[in-house]
Short mmCIF file of C-alpha atoms (C1' of nucleotides) in Angstrom, two decimals:
data_model
loop_
_atom_site.label_atom_id
_atom_site.label_comp_id
_atom_site.label_asym_id
_atom_site.label_seq_id
_atom_site.Cartn_x
_atom_site.Cartn_y
_atom_site.Cartn_z
CA UNK A 1 119.18 109.73 68.48
CA UNK A 2 119.62 110.52 65.09
CA UNK A 3 116.22 112.14 64.45
CA UNK A 4 117.22 114.99 66.54
CA UNK A 5 118.61 117.71 64.73
CA UNK A 6 122.28 117.52 64.02
CA UNK A 7 124.83 119.82 65.35
CA UNK A 8 127.35 121.11 63.09
CA UNK A 9 129.96 122.55 65.97
CA UNK A 10 133.25 124.13 64.93
CA UNK A 11 136.28 122.71 66.28
CA UNK A 12 139.47 124.77 66.61
CA UNK A 13 142.81 122.95 67.23
CA UNK A 14 143.52 122.35 70.69
CA UNK A 15 146.62 124.07 72.27
CA UNK A 16 147.95 121.35 74.55
CA UNK A 17 149.10 124.61 76.83
CA UNK A 18 144.94 124.62 78.07
CA UNK A 19 143.33 122.19 79.43
CA UNK A 20 140.63 119.77 77.92
CA UNK A 21 137.98 121.13 79.77
CA UNK A 22 138.80 124.76 78.83
CA UNK A 23 138.93 124.28 75.00
CA UNK A 24 135.68 122.22 75.36
CA UNK A 25 134.15 125.17 77.27
CA UNK A 26 135.53 127.78 74.72
CA UNK A 27 134.81 125.63 71.85
CA UNK A 28 130.50 125.02 73.28
CA UNK A 29 130.36 128.90 74.33
CA UNK A 30 131.89 129.61 70.60
CA UNK A 31 128.76 127.00 69.28
CA UNK A 32 126.34 128.71 71.02
CA UNK A 33 127.27 132.37 70.59
CA UNK A 34 127.09 131.32 66.66
CA UNK A 35 123.61 130.13 67.08
CA UNK A 36 125.07 126.24 65.52
CA UNK A 37 123.05 124.76 68.37
CA UNK A 38 119.34 125.20 67.85
CA UNK A 39 117.25 126.78 70.89
CA UNK A 40 115.38 123.82 72.81
CA UNK A 41 117.38 121.42 71.39
CA UNK A 42 118.46 118.73 74.30
CA UNK A 43 122.11 118.11 74.94
CA UNK A 44 123.69 115.12 76.20
CA UNK A 45 127.03 114.77 77.85
CA UNK A 46 127.92 111.28 76.25
CA UNK A 47 126.29 112.85 72.45
CA UNK A 48 128.89 115.94 73.07
CA UNK A 49 131.42 114.03 74.28
CA UNK A 50 131.41 111.46 70.91
CA UNK A 51 131.24 114.67 68.86
CA UNK A 52 134.37 116.34 70.63
CA UNK A 53 136.22 113.08 70.53
CA UNK A 54 136.62 113.56 74.61
CA UNK A 55 135.81 112.08 77.88
CA UNK A 56 132.36 112.96 79.25
CA UNK A 57 134.34 114.64 82.56
CA UNK A 58 135.55 117.90 80.63
CA UNK A 59 132.14 118.17 79.30
CA UNK A 60 130.22 118.21 82.56
CA UNK A 61 132.42 120.78 83.77
CA UNK A 62 132.00 123.02 80.41
CA UNK A 63 128.01 122.68 80.85
CA UNK A 64 128.21 123.24 84.49
CA UNK A 65 129.68 126.43 83.91
CA UNK A 66 128.03 127.45 80.96
CA UNK A 67 124.31 126.91 82.53
CA UNK A 68 126.07 129.15 85.31
CA UNK A 69 126.60 131.85 83.00
CA UNK A 70 122.89 131.35 81.59
CA UNK A 71 124.21 130.24 78.42
CA UNK A 72 122.61 127.20 78.55
CA UNK A 73 119.44 126.34 80.79
CA UNK A 74 118.89 123.25 83.14
CA UNK A 75 115.18 122.14 82.70
CA UNK A 76 113.33 120.01 85.86
CA UNK A 77 114.35 116.85 83.69
CA UNK A 78 118.19 117.67 84.47
CA UNK A 79 118.74 118.07 80.90
CA UNK A 80 120.74 120.79 79.22
CA UNK A 81 119.73 122.77 76.63
CA UNK A 82 120.25 126.42 74.65
CA UNK A 83 117.39 128.46 76.32
CA UNK A 84 114.23 129.50 74.00
CA UNK A 85 113.99 133.34 73.09
CA UNK A 86 110.82 135.40 73.52
CA UNK A 87 110.20 138.55 72.20
CA UNK A 88 109.59 139.76 75.87
CA UNK A 89 112.97 137.84 76.81
CA UNK A 90 114.95 139.60 74.10
CA UNK A 91 113.85 143.27 75.18
CA UNK A 92 114.61 142.52 78.54
CA UNK A 93 118.13 141.33 77.91
CA UNK A 94 118.46 144.68 75.53
CA UNK A 95 117.03 146.82 78.32
CA UNK A 96 119.47 145.15 80.81
CA UNK A 97 122.63 145.49 78.67
CA UNK A 98 122.12 149.17 78.01
CA UNK A 99 121.49 149.87 82.08
CA UNK A 100 124.92 147.64 83.08
CA UNK A 101 126.83 149.08 79.88
CA UNK A 102 125.98 152.60 80.33
CA UNK A 103 127.15 152.18 84.00
CA UNK A 104 130.26 150.39 83.54
CA UNK A 105 131.30 152.89 80.54
CA UNK A 106 130.62 155.97 83.12
CA UNK A 107 132.82 154.01 85.35
CA UNK A 108 135.51 153.15 83.43
CA UNK A 109 136.09 156.82 81.89
CA UNK A 110 137.83 158.23 84.35
CA UNK A 111 140.61 155.76 83.73
CA UNK A 112 140.67 156.19 80.10
CA UNK A 113 144.03 157.43 79.02
CA UNK A 114 145.89 158.34 76.11
CA UNK A 115 147.07 154.80 75.00
CA UNK A 116 143.36 153.15 75.72
CA UNK A 117 141.65 156.11 73.89
CA UNK A 118 144.56 155.49 70.89
CA UNK A 119 143.99 151.71 71.15
CA UNK A 120 139.91 152.29 70.68
CA UNK A 121 140.16 154.53 67.71
CA UNK A 122 142.31 151.67 65.86
CA UNK A 123 139.77 149.22 67.04
CA UNK A 124 137.17 151.48 65.46
CA UNK A 125 138.96 151.62 62.49
CA UNK A 126 139.18 148.02 62.05
CA UNK A 127 135.57 147.95 62.49
CA UNK A 128 135.03 150.58 59.29
CA UNK A 129 137.30 148.30 57.53
CA UNK A 130 135.41 145.49 58.19
CA UNK A 131 132.20 147.26 57.09
CA UNK A 132 133.66 147.99 53.86
CA UNK A 133 134.54 144.99 53.22
CA UNK A 134 130.58 143.54 54.59
CA UNK A 135 132.55 140.64 57.26
CA UNK A 136 129.27 140.76 59.49
CA UNK A 137 131.30 137.79 61.61
CA UNK A 138 134.18 140.07 61.91
CA UNK A 139 132.06 143.10 62.77
CA UNK A 140 130.56 141.59 65.65
CA UNK A 141 133.38 140.25 67.02
CA UNK A 142 135.31 144.02 66.71
CA UNK A 143 132.39 145.49 68.11
CA UNK A 144 132.71 143.14 71.44
CA UNK A 145 136.46 144.26 71.70
CA UNK A 146 135.61 147.61 71.51
CA UNK A 147 133.31 147.42 74.56
CA UNK A 148 135.39 145.16 76.35
CA UNK A 149 138.29 147.39 75.93
CA UNK A 150 136.40 150.05 77.06
CA UNK A 151 134.80 149.01 80.50
CA UNK A 152 138.45 146.82 81.29
CA UNK A 153 139.80 150.56 81.44
CA UNK A 154 138.21 150.02 85.06
CA UNK A 155 140.95 148.30 87.09
CA UNK A 156 138.27 147.41 89.73
CA UNK A 157 135.60 147.47 87.00
CA UNK A 158 133.17 144.18 88.34
CA UNK A 159 130.51 143.94 85.62
CA UNK A 160 132.32 142.19 82.65
CA UNK A 161 131.63 138.79 83.22
CA UNK A 162 127.82 140.35 84.02
CA UNK A 163 128.09 141.81 80.79
CA UNK A 164 129.41 138.55 78.75
CA UNK A 165 126.78 136.76 80.00
CA UNK A 166 124.24 138.96 78.70
CA UNK A 167 126.08 138.72 75.23
CA UNK A 168 125.85 134.88 75.67
CA UNK A 169 122.54 135.28 75.92
CA UNK A 170 121.37 137.56 73.25
CA UNK A 171 124.50 136.09 70.78
CA UNK A 172 122.50 134.01 68.80
CA UNK A 173 120.03 136.65 67.72
CA UNK A 174 122.58 139.51 67.55
CA UNK A 175 123.76 137.41 64.93
CA UNK A 176 120.78 137.09 63.27
CA UNK A 177 120.32 140.78 63.73
CA UNK A 178 123.90 141.29 61.77
CA UNK A 179 123.04 139.17 59.33
CA UNK A 180 120.34 141.14 57.93
CA UNK A 181 123.07 143.78 57.33
CA UNK A 182 122.61 145.55 53.97
CA UNK A 183 122.71 149.20 53.86
CA UNK A 184 124.94 151.78 55.26
CA UNK A 185 122.42 151.96 57.83
CA UNK A 186 125.03 151.78 60.46
CA UNK A 187 125.58 155.20 61.63
CA UNK A 188 129.38 155.26 63.51
CA UNK A 189 127.80 155.43 67.68
CA UNK A 190 131.84 154.77 68.50
CA UNK A 191 132.89 158.07 67.19
CA UNK A 192 130.13 159.71 69.21
CA UNK A 193 131.47 157.68 72.18
CA UNK A 194 135.07 158.67 72.08
CA UNK A 195 134.12 162.06 71.54
CA UNK A 196 132.77 162.07 74.55
CA UNK A 197 135.50 160.54 76.40
CA UNK A 198 137.94 163.41 75.09
CA UNK A 199 135.54 165.67 76.83
CA UNK A 200 135.06 163.72 79.78
CA UNK A 201 131.66 163.51 79.43
CA UNK A 202 129.86 160.82 81.18
CA UNK A 203 126.23 161.33 80.42
CA UNK A 204 127.48 161.61 76.93
CA UNK A 205 129.28 158.69 77.00
CA UNK A 206 126.33 157.03 78.22
CA UNK A 207 123.98 158.39 75.49
CA UNK A 208 126.30 156.79 72.59
CA UNK A 209 126.29 153.59 74.40
CA UNK A 210 122.82 153.52 74.54
CA UNK A 211 122.63 154.27 71.18
CA UNK A 212 125.22 152.15 69.73
CA UNK A 213 123.48 149.09 71.51
CA UNK A 214 119.77 150.15 70.57
CA UNK A 215 120.88 150.75 67.03
CA UNK A 216 123.06 147.33 67.09
CA UNK A 217 119.98 145.72 67.73
CA UNK A 218 117.07 147.83 65.67
CA UNK A 219 119.36 148.65 62.59
CA UNK A 220 118.61 145.59 60.60
CA UNK A 221 115.70 144.13 62.26
CA UNK A 222 112.52 146.01 62.42
CA UNK A 223 110.45 144.75 65.71
CA UNK A 224 108.27 142.94 63.46
CA UNK A 225 110.92 141.06 61.61
CA UNK A 226 112.58 140.20 65.01
CA UNK A 227 109.59 139.21 66.36
CA UNK A 228 109.02 136.92 63.27
CA UNK A 229 112.12 135.24 64.15
CA UNK A 230 112.05 134.78 67.80
CA UNK A 231 108.62 132.91 67.24
CA UNK A 232 109.89 130.41 64.14
CA UNK A 233 113.09 129.71 66.49
CA UNK A 234 110.71 128.48 68.76
CA UNK A 235 109.06 126.37 66.51
CA UNK A 236 111.90 124.92 65.34
CA UNK A 237 112.76 123.18 68.37
CA UNK A 238 109.99 120.94 67.54
CA UNK A 239 111.88 119.53 64.74
CA UNK B 1 147.95 120.79 105.75
CA UNK B 2 146.53 122.03 109.15
CA UNK B 3 148.50 125.05 109.18
CA UNK B 4 145.97 126.32 107.13
CA UNK B 5 143.06 128.44 108.78
CA UNK B 6 140.45 125.84 109.61
CA UNK B 7 137.30 125.92 107.71
CA UNK B 8 134.03 125.63 109.77
CA UNK B 9 131.36 124.63 107.46
CA UNK B 10 127.70 124.64 108.74
CA UNK B 11 126.29 121.36 107.46
CA UNK B 12 122.58 121.16 107.03
CA UNK B 13 120.72 117.66 106.75
CA UNK B 14 121.25 116.73 103.43
CA UNK B 15 117.89 115.74 101.66
CA UNK B 16 117.92 112.54 99.07
CA UNK B 17 115.26 114.75 96.95
CA UNK B 18 118.40 116.67 95.80
CA UNK B 19 121.60 115.75 94.02
CA UNK B 20 124.80 116.04 96.28
CA UNK B 21 125.90 118.29 93.67
CA UNK B 22 123.44 120.67 94.12
CA UNK B 23 123.43 120.20 98.34
CA UNK B 24 127.60 120.88 97.80
CA UNK B 25 126.63 124.10 95.89
CA UNK B 26 124.39 125.13 98.20
CA UNK B 27 126.14 124.44 101.06
CA UNK B 28 129.50 126.25 100.16
CA UNK B 29 127.51 129.11 98.74
CA UNK B 30 126.40 129.28 102.15
CA UNK B 31 129.82 129.19 103.69
CA UNK B 32 130.99 132.02 101.15
CA UNK B 33 127.97 134.44 101.94
CA UNK B 34 128.86 133.95 105.52
CA UNK B 35 132.40 134.96 105.43
CA UNK B 36 132.56 131.35 107.01
CA UNK B 37 135.85 130.86 104.34
CA UNK B 38 138.71 133.35 104.52
CA UNK B 39 139.30 135.44 101.44
CA UNK B 40 142.62 134.21 99.63
CA UNK B 41 142.33 130.78 101.82
CA UNK B 42 143.07 128.01 99.31
CA UNK B 43 140.57 125.64 98.58
CA UNK B 44 141.05 122.05 97.85
CA UNK B 45 138.76 119.33 96.70
CA UNK B 46 139.91 116.74 98.25
CA UNK B 47 139.78 118.73 101.94
CA UNK B 48 136.38 119.82 101.29
CA UNK B 49 135.27 116.47 99.83
CA UNK B 50 136.65 115.05 103.39
CA UNK B 51 134.88 117.97 105.19
CA UNK B 52 131.85 117.32 103.73
CA UNK B 53 132.25 113.57 103.19
CA UNK B 54 131.33 113.12 99.93
CA UNK B 55 133.60 112.05 96.72
CA UNK B 56 135.58 114.33 94.77
CA UNK B 57 133.30 114.90 91.83
CA UNK B 58 130.66 116.87 93.61
CA UNK B 59 133.28 119.59 94.95
CA UNK B 60 134.54 119.90 91.73
CA UNK B 61 131.26 120.37 89.97
CA UNK B 62 130.09 122.94 92.91
CA UNK B 63 133.35 124.73 92.74
CA UNK B 64 133.12 125.19 88.97
CA UNK B 65 129.66 126.72 89.10
CA UNK B 66 130.64 129.05 92.21
CA UNK B 67 133.73 129.99 90.03
CA UNK B 68 131.34 130.80 87.50
CA UNK B 69 129.35 133.04 89.64
CA UNK B 70 132.32 134.90 90.82
CA UNK B 71 131.62 133.34 93.87
CA UNK B 72 135.26 132.00 93.85
CA UNK B 73 138.25 132.75 91.98
CA UNK B 74 140.45 130.43 90.14
CA UNK B 75 144.10 131.43 90.37
CA UNK B 76 146.60 131.08 87.56
CA UNK B 77 147.97 127.96 89.40
CA UNK B 78 144.39 126.61 89.03
CA UNK B 79 143.67 126.36 92.82
CA UNK B 80 140.29 128.12 93.84
CA UNK B 81 140.13 130.39 97.00
CA UNK B 82 137.38 133.23 97.91
CA UNK B 83 138.70 136.83 96.12
CA UNK B 84 140.09 139.13 98.26
CA UNK B 85 138.36 142.32 98.47
CA UNK B 86 139.46 145.91 98.03
CA UNK B 87 138.15 148.96 99.08
CA UNK B 88 138.12 150.18 95.32
CA UNK B 89 135.96 146.69 94.65
CA UNK B 90 133.95 147.44 97.19
CA UNK B 91 132.62 150.32 96.23
CA UNK B 92 132.42 149.01 92.44
CA UNK B 93 130.13 145.96 93.76
CA UNK B 94 127.92 148.68 95.54
CA UNK B 95 127.90 150.86 92.47
CA UNK B 96 126.70 148.02 90.00
CA UNK B 97 124.16 147.00 92.68
CA UNK B 98 122.60 150.02 92.76
CA UNK B 99 122.58 150.62 88.74
CA UNK B 100 121.53 147.09 88.20
CA UNK B 101 118.78 146.31 90.94
CA UNK B 102 117.20 149.78 90.52
CA UNK B 103 116.77 149.09 87.11
CA UNK B 104 115.23 145.42 87.77
CA UNK B 105 112.85 147.21 89.94
CA UNK B 106 111.80 149.89 87.61
CA UNK B 107 111.17 147.03 85.00
CA UNK B 108 109.14 145.45 87.28
CA UNK B 109 107.26 148.03 88.91
CA UNK B 110 104.23 146.78 86.10
CA UNK B 111 103.98 143.53 87.07
CA UNK B 112 103.62 144.44 90.74
CA UNK B 113 99.77 143.33 91.65
CA UNK B 114 98.29 143.50 94.94
CA UNK B 115 98.88 140.02 95.53
CA UNK B 116 102.66 140.91 95.66
CA UNK B 117 102.09 143.81 97.36
CA UNK B 118 100.59 142.81 100.13
CA UNK B 119 103.54 139.91 100.14
CA UNK B 120 106.04 143.06 100.33
CA UNK B 121 104.41 144.43 102.90
CA UNK B 122 104.18 141.00 105.38
CA UNK B 123 107.62 140.46 104.13
CA UNK B 124 108.75 143.86 105.68
CA UNK B 125 106.69 143.43 108.72
CA UNK B 126 108.56 140.51 109.24
CA UNK B 127 112.11 142.35 108.79
CA UNK B 128 110.61 145.43 111.34
CA UNK B 129 109.98 142.47 113.68
CA UNK B 130 113.90 140.83 112.99
CA UNK B 131 115.00 143.99 113.93
CA UNK B 132 113.15 144.28 116.99
CA UNK B 133 114.80 140.95 118.01
CA UNK B 134 118.12 142.31 116.73
CA UNK B 135 118.25 139.07 114.66
CA UNK B 136 120.71 140.05 112.01
CA UNK B 137 121.17 137.01 110.24
CA UNK B 138 117.46 136.95 109.79
CA UNK B 139 117.48 140.51 108.80
CA UNK B 140 119.99 140.07 105.72
CA UNK B 141 118.02 137.11 104.83
CA UNK B 142 114.69 138.83 104.84
CA UNK B 143 116.22 141.62 103.22
CA UNK B 144 117.56 139.64 99.94
CA UNK B 145 113.60 137.81 100.03
CA UNK B 146 112.35 141.39 99.73
CA UNK B 147 114.53 142.53 96.87
CA UNK B 148 113.81 139.09 95.15
CA UNK B 149 110.20 138.88 95.51
CA UNK B 150 110.39 142.60 94.21
CA UNK B 151 112.53 141.81 90.72
CA UNK B 152 111.07 138.55 90.52
CA UNK B 153 107.50 140.25 89.81
CA UNK B 154 108.84 140.66 86.21
CA UNK B 155 108.26 137.49 84.71
CA UNK B 156 110.60 138.17 81.68
CA UNK B 157 113.44 139.10 84.08
CA UNK B 158 117.04 138.14 83.35
CA UNK B 159 119.00 139.77 85.77
CA UNK B 160 118.40 138.26 89.00
CA UNK B 161 121.44 135.81 88.27
CA UNK B 162 123.76 138.99 88.09
CA UNK B 163 122.02 140.68 91.15
CA UNK B 164 122.76 137.47 93.04
CA UNK B 165 126.06 137.09 91.70
CA UNK B 166 127.35 140.77 92.82
CA UNK B 167 125.07 139.50 96.36
CA UNK B 168 127.66 136.61 96.32
CA UNK B 169 130.89 138.70 96.40
CA UNK B 170 129.44 141.59 98.88
CA UNK B 171 128.14 138.78 100.81
CA UNK B 172 130.95 138.42 103.49
CA UNK B 173 131.10 142.34 103.59
CA UNK B 174 127.42 142.64 104.08
CA UNK B 175 127.38 140.45 106.65
CA UNK B 176 129.89 142.71 108.91
CA UNK B 177 128.03 145.72 107.78
CA UNK B 178 124.94 144.27 109.98
CA UNK B 179 127.32 143.10 112.70
CA UNK B 180 127.62 146.49 113.65
CA UNK B 181 124.27 147.44 113.59
CA UNK B 182 123.53 149.16 116.90
CA UNK B 183 121.06 152.04 117.15
CA UNK B 184 117.89 152.27 115.39
CA UNK B 185 120.07 154.01 112.43
CA UNK B 186 118.26 151.81 109.90
CA UNK B 187 115.58 154.19 108.25
CA UNK B 188 113.13 151.63 106.70
CA UNK B 189 113.62 152.23 102.85
CA UNK B 190 110.86 149.67 101.90
CA UNK B 191 108.26 151.49 102.71
CA UNK B 192 109.36 154.35 100.76
CA UNK B 193 109.95 151.88 98.22
CA UNK B 194 106.25 150.06 98.32
CA UNK B 195 104.72 153.84 98.48
CA UNK B 196 106.34 154.35 94.96
CA UNK B 197 104.74 150.52 93.71
CA UNK B 198 101.37 151.76 94.67
CA UNK B 199 101.95 155.38 93.07
CA UNK B 200 103.42 153.43 89.52
CA UNK B 201 106.51 155.80 90.46
CA UNK B 202 109.62 154.25 88.55
CA UNK B 203 111.69 157.31 89.24
CA UNK B 204 110.50 157.29 93.09
CA UNK B 205 110.74 153.55 93.49
CA UNK B 206 114.58 153.76 91.95
CA UNK B 207 115.30 156.59 94.44
CA UNK B 208 114.29 154.36 97.12
CA UNK B 209 116.01 151.26 95.97
CA UNK B 210 119.31 152.88 95.72
CA UNK B 211 118.89 154.79 99.10
CA UNK B 212 118.15 151.08 100.57
CA UNK B 213 121.12 149.78 99.18
CA UNK B 214 123.25 152.54 99.70
CA UNK B 215 122.25 152.50 103.67
CA UNK B 216 122.20 148.95 103.79
CA UNK B 217 126.05 149.47 103.60
CA UNK B 218 126.75 152.43 105.03
CA UNK B 219 124.22 152.63 107.97
CA UNK B 220 126.78 150.81 110.71
CA UNK B 221 130.23 150.81 109.09
CA UNK B 222 131.85 154.62 108.22
CA UNK B 223 133.94 154.18 105.54
CA UNK B 224 137.13 154.34 107.56
CA UNK B 225 135.62 151.17 109.53
CA UNK B 226 135.05 149.31 106.27
CA UNK B 227 138.39 150.52 104.60
CA UNK B 228 140.28 149.35 108.03
CA UNK B 229 138.31 145.84 107.80
CA UNK B 230 138.89 145.10 104.49
CA UNK B 231 142.81 145.82 104.92
CA UNK B 232 142.59 143.62 107.64
CA UNK B 233 140.43 140.75 106.16
CA UNK B 234 143.34 140.65 103.44
CA UNK B 235 145.94 140.20 105.51
CA UNK B 236 144.22 137.24 107.46
CA UNK B 237 144.86 135.28 104.55
CA UNK B 238 148.72 135.27 105.47
CA UNK B 239 147.80 133.81 108.31
"C1'" DA C 1 92.34 101.12 68.01
"C1'" DA C 2 93.49 103.43 72.06
"C1'" DA C 3 95.06 103.61 76.63
"C1'" DT C 4 97.94 101.50 80.15
"C1'" DT C 5 101.48 98.89 81.86
"C1'" DA C 6 106.19 96.43 81.05
"C1'" DT C 7 110.49 96.29 79.23
"C1'" DT C 8 114.55 98.00 77.39
"C1'" DT C 9 117.86 101.38 76.54
"C1'" DT C 10 119.59 106.11 77.38
"C1'" DT C 11 121.22 109.43 80.32
"C1'" DG C 12 123.10 111.87 84.80
"C1'" DT C 13 125.13 111.20 88.62
"C1'" DG C 14 129.05 109.91 91.81
"C1'" DA C 15 132.93 106.81 93.09
"C1'" DT C 16 137.36 105.55 92.01
"C1'" DC C 17 141.87 105.20 89.29
"C1'" DA C 18 145.76 106.88 86.93
"C1'" DC C 19 148.73 110.83 85.98
"C1'" DA C 20 151.44 114.70 85.46
"C1'" DA C 21 152.26 119.19 87.63
"C1'" DA C 22 152.99 122.27 90.86
"C1'" DG C 23 153.98 122.28 95.96
"C1'" DT C 24 157.34 121.35 99.57
"C1'" DA C 25 160.36 119.23 102.16
"C1'" DT C 26 165.02 117.00 102.35
"C1'" DG C 27 169.69 116.74 101.63
"C1'" DG C 28 173.81 118.40 99.77
"C1'" DT C 29 176.96 121.96 98.20
"C1'" DT C 30 178.88 125.57 98.03
"C1'" DA D 1 174.44 129.67 107.07
"C1'" DA D 2 173.08 130.35 102.44
"C1'" DC D 3 171.61 128.19 98.36
"C1'" DC D 4 170.51 125.10 94.89
"C1'" DA D 5 168.97 120.15 93.34
"C1'" DT D 6 166.85 116.39 94.07
"C1'" DA D 7 163.02 113.27 96.36
"C1'" DC D 8 158.75 113.32 97.67
"C1'" DT D 9 153.92 114.50 98.97
"C1'" DT D 10 149.54 116.69 97.11
"C1'" DT D 11 146.70 118.47 93.87
"C1'" DG D 12 143.67 119.00 89.69
"C1'" DT D 13 142.63 116.66 85.12
"C1'" DG D 14 140.87 113.42 82.95
"C1'" DA D 15 139.26 108.39 81.89
"C1'" DT D 16 136.50 104.73 83.60
"C1'" DC D 17 132.89 102.07 85.99
"C1'" DA D 18 128.45 101.42 88.54
"C1'" DC D 19 123.77 102.43 89.31
"C1'" DA D 20 119.04 104.83 89.45
"C1'" DA D 21 116.30 108.03 87.49
"C1'" DA D 22 113.78 109.15 83.21
"C1'" DA D 23 112.93 108.15 78.46
"C1'" DA D 24 111.78 105.63 74.81
"C1'" DT D 25 109.85 101.59 73.26
"C1'" DA D 26 107.49 97.15 73.17
"C1'" DA D 27 103.56 94.35 74.93
"C1'" DT D 28 99.48 93.94 76.52
"C1'" DT D 29 94.99 94.91 78.04
"C1'" DT D 30 90.73 97.26 78.20
#
DNA sequence: AAATTATTTTTGTGATCACAAAGTATGGTT
DNA sequence: AACCATACTTTGTGATCACAAAAATAATTT
């Protein structure tokens, strides 16, 4: 058991108002999102239960939910693991993000009022600030919040769960991408998006979102770098 | 308990090679898909356990998975139910289908070889046949198979789980729509799609898929009819 | 020594139990 | 008769246990 790569999960204080299962779910979700669990690493219920100091039951439920969200993968052996990434899959995930998120943005556009636009602006300012501080973790979170705030303007919106699933699958690798951030290479596409919102220009908004996603992936990591990392992470699972 | 609307779930023979949880999941999924459970109807673990004659455990797992797929909804009370539909949500689901599925089709196009095209053709013939027999249930299933076969041509495809989630949410209402089928109103957009495939014309394929989805919803049910049914189904939950 | 079989351990699955919170019904008070 | 407090029931949650399948290890044979 010890020969398997160790898992270092950041544990947050558990609020009693929340069920254990929910807490486990959020904890494991965070661990996957932050790349704390290596792709291909087999996860066992009892191991995680011991790690999080709970009974196997909440683990089972959380694992099943994460699997349904494609954050984890159930192999034929009934074993659960973080899915391995391939360059092609990475491309597909990014293109899916663009297709769905630009659609979600256009659908949200008519519902964005002055209040929400102001909120978007203030979020954007926080992102600028985080960029000055070079706080990569923060940038990533705030960027997600920006997108979420945009799409949820549509009160009838149904795509956010799908989008979050894609984020989850890309999570570990987005993190790598941002970790390579060095220059002021990040052109702020959010301003472009907000300008489009003010003009109620759906097409321009879609272009801005598309560009934002594409650059968010490409700004630091060249295709070659990406490719190399992906292949490297696949071999890591053999450890 | 008996004052609640009764649930009539079609039980299939359980294969021993499959886990009970898996069987329960498929059974409940089918029940939701076929509209056998009224939206808004509260589902309890013990009730379903008694109904399917299994212990509460597999029910719990299946419910959690279905909730993660947006097939069921967890209320604040921790109660689980089939989500209620609104006209706006219905529109959003359809538009999401179009956005994602036309994208998935375009992405699959380069991978469709002669073998798969032949399979698509033979599926299409089966659909024609089912249409002659006015076998609505069959048409619905075969139509899904057609779309699935198309999208899964792409070996790196990541959107099918998302698409299936949308199908699940639309399920009960798609069923209504097809139940209104009377005339030969159904123009076959599948031929259009397959022609586009032969020409390797991505844009034409997207148009065909879009038209297919749009008509699949609209061909029998006028917006007014749809609206009326949706409102009606909402009040049904008060029974 | 390599491959195959046998044994032991680990693991997921599913059933049962205990408990607290939510819901429902009941009975008493205004 | 309407309202509220109390008792009772139902329900989800989480822990524990039993078991069979799978994995890993050890033993045996070719």
